[in-house]
PDB file of C-alpha atoms in Angstrom:
ATOM      1  CA  UNK A   1      20.121 -11.338  12.129  1.00 57.00           C
ATOM      2  CA  UNK A   2      19.967  -7.920  13.733  1.00 61.00           C
ATOM      3  CA  UNK A   3      17.576  -5.421  12.199  1.00 73.00           C
ATOM      4  CA  UNK A   4      18.941  -1.881  12.320  1.00 87.00           C
ATOM      5  CA  UNK A   5      16.006  -0.161  10.623  1.00 94.00           C
ATOM      6  CA  UNK A   6      12.641  -1.466  11.878  1.00 95.00           C
ATOM      7  CA  UNK A   7      10.634   1.031   9.798  1.00 96.00           C
ATOM      8  CA  UNK A   8      12.191  -0.165   6.522  1.00 97.00           C
ATOM      9  CA  UNK A   9      11.598  -3.756   7.609  1.00 96.00           C
ATOM     10  CA  UNK A  10       7.946  -2.954   8.360  1.00 97.00           C
ATOM     11  CA  UNK A  11       7.390  -1.197   5.034  1.00 97.00           C
ATOM     12  CA  UNK A  12       9.043  -4.025   3.099  1.00 97.00           C
ATOM     13  CA  UNK A  13       6.883  -6.635   4.817  1.00 97.00           C
ATOM     14  CA  UNK A  14       3.725  -4.632   4.070  1.00 97.00           C
ATOM     15  CA  UNK A  15       4.783  -4.088   0.425  1.00 97.00           C
ATOM     16  CA  UNK A  16       5.549  -7.789  -0.104  1.00 97.00           C
ATOM     17  CA  UNK A  17       2.345  -8.988   1.584  1.00 97.00           C
ATOM     18  CA  UNK A  18       0.125  -6.600  -0.367  1.00 95.00           C
ATOM     19  CA  UNK A  19       1.742  -7.550  -3.693  1.00 95.00           C
ATOM     20  CA  UNK A  20       1.041 -11.222  -2.957  1.00 96.00           C
ATOM     21  CA  UNK A  21      -2.499 -10.382  -1.705  1.00 95.00           C
ATOM     22  CA  UNK A  22      -1.946 -11.830   1.786  1.00 97.00           C
ATOM     23  CA  UNK A  23      -4.674 -11.158   4.351  1.00 96.00           C
ATOM     24  CA  UNK A  24      -2.229 -10.435   7.183  1.00 97.00           C
ATOM     25  CA  UNK A  25       1.448  -9.815   7.785  1.00 98.00           C
ATOM     26  CA  UNK A  26       3.510 -10.117  10.975  1.00 97.00           C
ATOM     27  CA  UNK A  27       5.995  -7.470  12.054  1.00 97.00           C
ATOM     28  CA  UNK A  28       8.333  -7.477  15.083  1.00 96.00           C
ATOM     29  CA  UNK A  29       6.756  -5.113  17.605  1.00 96.00           C
ATOM     30  CA  UNK A  30       8.287  -1.913  18.915  1.00 95.00           C
ATOM     31  CA  UNK A  31       6.775   1.347  20.081  1.00 96.00           C
ATOM     32  CA  UNK A  32       7.727   3.214  16.888  1.00 96.00           C
ATOM     33  CA  UNK A  33       6.414   0.457  14.606  1.00 97.00           C
ATOM     34  CA  UNK A  34       3.163   0.346  16.605  1.00 97.00           C
ATOM     35  CA  UNK A  35       2.739   4.124  16.258  1.00 98.00           C
ATOM     36  CA  UNK A  36       3.352   4.003  12.496  1.00 98.00           C
ATOM     37  CA  UNK A  37       0.846   1.141  12.173  1.00 98.00           C
ATOM     38  CA  UNK A  38      -1.726   3.176  14.147  1.00 98.00           C
ATOM     39  CA  UNK A  39      -1.303   6.102  11.736  1.00 98.00           C
ATOM     40  CA  UNK A  40      -1.782   3.730   8.781  1.00 97.00           C
ATOM     41  CA  UNK A  41      -4.953   2.385  10.397  1.00 98.00           C
ATOM     42  CA  UNK A  42      -6.307   5.888  11.110  1.00 97.00           C
ATOM     43  CA  UNK A  43      -5.688   6.872   7.482  1.00 96.00           C
ATOM     44  CA  UNK A  44      -7.525   3.776   6.211  1.00 95.00           C
ATOM     45  CA  UNK A  45      -4.641   1.774   4.744  1.00 96.00           C
ATOM     46  CA  UNK A  46      -4.815  -1.084   7.292  1.00 96.00           C
ATOM     47  CA  UNK A  47      -7.988  -2.805   8.531  1.00 97.00           C
ATOM     48  CA  UNK A  48      -6.876  -4.001  11.984  1.00 97.00           C
ATOM     49  CA  UNK A  49      -3.862  -4.351  14.264  1.00 98.00           C
ATOM     50  CA  UNK A  50      -3.455  -7.136  16.809  1.00 98.00           C
ATOM     51  CA  UNK A  51      -0.536  -8.326  18.940  1.00 97.00           C
ATOM     52  CA  UNK A  52       0.647 -11.842  19.569  1.00 96.00           C
ATOM     53  CA  UNK A  53       3.491 -13.344  21.558  1.00 94.00           C
ATOM     54  CA  UNK A  54       5.161 -12.002  24.663  1.00 92.00           C
ATOM     55  CA  UNK A  55       8.369 -10.237  25.588  1.00 87.00           C
ATOM     56  CA  UNK A  56      11.052 -10.160  22.916  1.00 88.00           C
ATOM     57  CA  UNK A  57       9.003 -12.297  20.522  1.00 93.00           C
ATOM     58  CA  UNK A  58       5.995  -9.937  20.507  1.00 96.00           C
ATOM     59  CA  UNK A  59       4.720  -9.290  17.002  1.00 97.00           C
ATOM     60  CA  UNK A  60       2.136  -7.034  15.431  1.00 97.00           C
ATOM     61  CA  UNK A  61      -0.301  -8.703  13.059  1.00 98.00           C
ATOM     62  CA  UNK A  62      -1.539  -6.221  10.456  1.00 98.00           C
ATOM     63  CA  UNK A  63      -4.705  -7.030   8.532  1.00 98.00           C
ATOM     64  CA  UNK A  64      -4.319  -5.519   5.078  1.00 97.00           C
ATOM     65  CA  UNK A  65      -7.157  -3.912   3.116  1.00 96.00           C
ATOM     66  CA  UNK A  66      -8.092  -4.623  -0.479  1.00 95.00           C
ATOM     67  CA  UNK A  67     -10.751  -3.061  -2.683  1.00 93.00           C
ATOM     68  CA  UNK A  68     -12.778  -4.053  -5.699  1.00 90.00           C
ATOM     69  CA  UNK A  69     -13.601  -7.258  -7.470  1.00 91.00           C
ATOM     70  CA  UNK A  70      -9.967  -8.002  -8.285  1.00 91.00           C
ATOM     71  CA  UNK A  71      -8.760  -7.225  -4.727  1.00 90.00           C
ATOM     72  CA  UNK A  72      -6.527  -4.269  -5.543  1.00 94.00           C
ATOM     73  CA  UNK A  73      -4.340  -3.379  -2.534  1.00 94.00           C
ATOM     74  CA  UNK A  74      -5.271  -0.170  -0.721  1.00 94.00           C
ATOM     75  CA  UNK A  75      -1.546   0.431  -0.227  1.00 94.00           C
ATOM     76  CA  UNK A  76      -0.256   0.939  -3.751  1.00 93.00           C
ATOM     77  CA  UNK A  77       3.205   2.184  -2.799  1.00 95.00           C
ATOM     78  CA  UNK A  78       5.280   2.704   0.336  1.00 96.00           C
ATOM     79  CA  UNK A  79       8.509   4.644   0.231  1.00 96.00           C
ATOM     80  CA  UNK A  80      11.030   5.172   3.027  1.00 97.00           C
ATOM     81  CA  UNK A  81      12.206   8.791   3.116  1.00 97.00           C
ATOM     82  CA  UNK A  82      14.374   9.338   6.178  1.00 96.00           C
ATOM     83  CA  UNK A  83      16.979   6.597   6.570  1.00 94.00           C
ATOM     84  CA  UNK A  84      19.526   5.868   9.300  1.00 94.00           C
ATOM     85  CA  UNK A  85      22.290   7.231   7.048  1.00 93.00           C
ATOM     86  CA  UNK A  86      20.396  10.372   6.003  1.00 96.00           C
ATOM     87  CA  UNK A  87      17.685  11.838   8.203  1.00 97.00           C
ATOM     88  CA  UNK A  88      15.184  14.175   6.525  1.00 97.00           C
ATOM     89  CA  UNK A  89      13.574  16.863   8.689  1.00 98.00           C
ATOM     90  CA  UNK A  90      10.915  19.368   7.615  1.00 97.00           C
ATOM     91  CA  UNK A  91       9.210  22.205   9.466  1.00 96.00           C
ATOM     92  CA  UNK A  92       5.432  22.568   9.401  1.00 93.00           C
ATOM     93  CA  UNK A  93       5.472  24.798   6.287  1.00 94.00           C
ATOM     94  CA  UNK A  94       7.718  22.402   4.341  1.00 95.00           C
ATOM     95  CA  UNK A  95       5.779  19.193   5.067  1.00 94.00           C
ATOM     96  CA  UNK A  96       5.168  17.327   1.796  1.00 92.00           C
ATOM     97  CA  UNK A  97       1.780  16.526   0.289  1.00 92.00           C
ATOM     98  CA  UNK A  98       1.809  13.019  -1.140  1.00 93.00           C
ATOM     99  CA  UNK A  99      -0.084  12.640  -4.428  1.00 91.00           C
ATOM    100  CA  UNK A 100      -1.787  15.992  -3.941  1.00 88.00           C
ATOM    101  CA  UNK A 101      -3.248  14.915  -0.607  1.00 84.00           C
ATOM    102  CA  UNK A 102      -4.427  11.437  -1.669  1.00 92.00           C
ATOM    103  CA  UNK A 103      -1.492   9.770   0.064  1.00 95.00           C
ATOM    104  CA  UNK A 104      -0.003  10.329   3.481  1.00 97.00           C
ATOM    105  CA  UNK A 105       3.433  11.238   4.767  1.00 97.00           C
ATOM    106  CA  UNK A 106       4.149   9.808   8.221  1.00 98.00           C
ATOM    107  CA  UNK A 107       6.025  12.281  10.409  1.00 97.00           C
ATOM    108  CA  UNK A 108       7.804  11.680  13.721  1.00 98.00           C
ATOM    109  CA  UNK A 109       7.292  14.872  15.726  1.00 97.00           C
ATOM    110  CA  UNK A 110       7.924  16.012  19.271  1.00 97.00           C
ATOM    111  CA  UNK A 111       4.218  15.312  19.898  1.00 97.00           C
ATOM    112  CA  UNK A 112       4.398  11.755  18.581  1.00 97.00           C
ATOM    113  CA  UNK A 113       4.103   9.970  15.253  1.00 98.00           C
ATOM    114  CA  UNK A 114       1.359  11.421  13.055  1.00 98.00           C
ATOM    115  CA  UNK A 115       0.267  12.039   9.489  1.00 97.00           C
ATOM    116  CA  UNK A 116       1.300  15.138   7.579  1.00 96.00           C
ATOM    117  CA  UNK A 117      -2.248  16.543   7.854  1.00 96.00           C
ATOM    118  CA  UNK A 118      -2.266  16.245  11.646  1.00 97.00           C
ATOM    119  CA  UNK A 119       1.221  17.763  11.890  1.00 97.00           C
ATOM    120  CA  UNK A 120       0.103  20.763   9.801  1.00 96.00           C
ATOM    121  CA  UNK A 121      -2.996  21.210  11.995  1.00 96.00           C
ATOM    122  CA  UNK A 122      -0.876  21.149  15.162  1.00 97.00           C
ATOM    123  CA  UNK A 123       1.793  23.369  13.616  1.00 97.00           C
ATOM    124  CA  UNK A 124       4.712  21.002  14.203  1.00 97.00           C
ATOM    125  CA  UNK A 125       7.389  19.591  11.937  1.00 97.00           C
ATOM    126  CA  UNK A 126       9.717  16.646  12.363  1.00 98.00           C
ATOM    127  CA  UNK A 127      11.396  13.713  10.701  1.00 98.00           C
ATOM    128  CA  UNK A 128       9.636  12.467   7.545  1.00 98.00           C
ATOM    129  CA  UNK A 129       9.593   8.685   8.001  1.00 98.00           C
ATOM    130  CA  UNK A 130       7.794   7.505   4.859  1.00 97.00           C
ATOM    131  CA  UNK A 131       5.243   8.139   2.127  1.00 97.00           C
ATOM    132  CA  UNK A 132       2.244   5.843   1.672  1.00 97.00           C
ATOM    133  CA  UNK A 133      -0.274   5.994  -1.167  1.00 94.00           C
TER     134      UNK A 133
END
């Protein structure tokens, strides 16, 4: 089955794996998905990223993080903002703060995929891909 929105697929796989307390989850690899995963790792939501397979079957293996005695997921919620049917763009002054700065908005800018904090520092806006907290 063809996947027309790899970001939504990635977020759904992460959401499902964290709800079931899986250690890892596999996601079909692409450059955009890899960049979003790198932002999640930099912000502390994912422990590690590895690749397996070759060519078309290449997949990213994301190691999810949990905290506390009862293994509460670090990623409590992921929400897709900009969709293929309705793109959401914000300039650097309109970039959202997720949960008062506790969460992160992932932005696709002309300088690459980055968090909302980095986009504000660099003074660039772009497409708001998702919110993670």
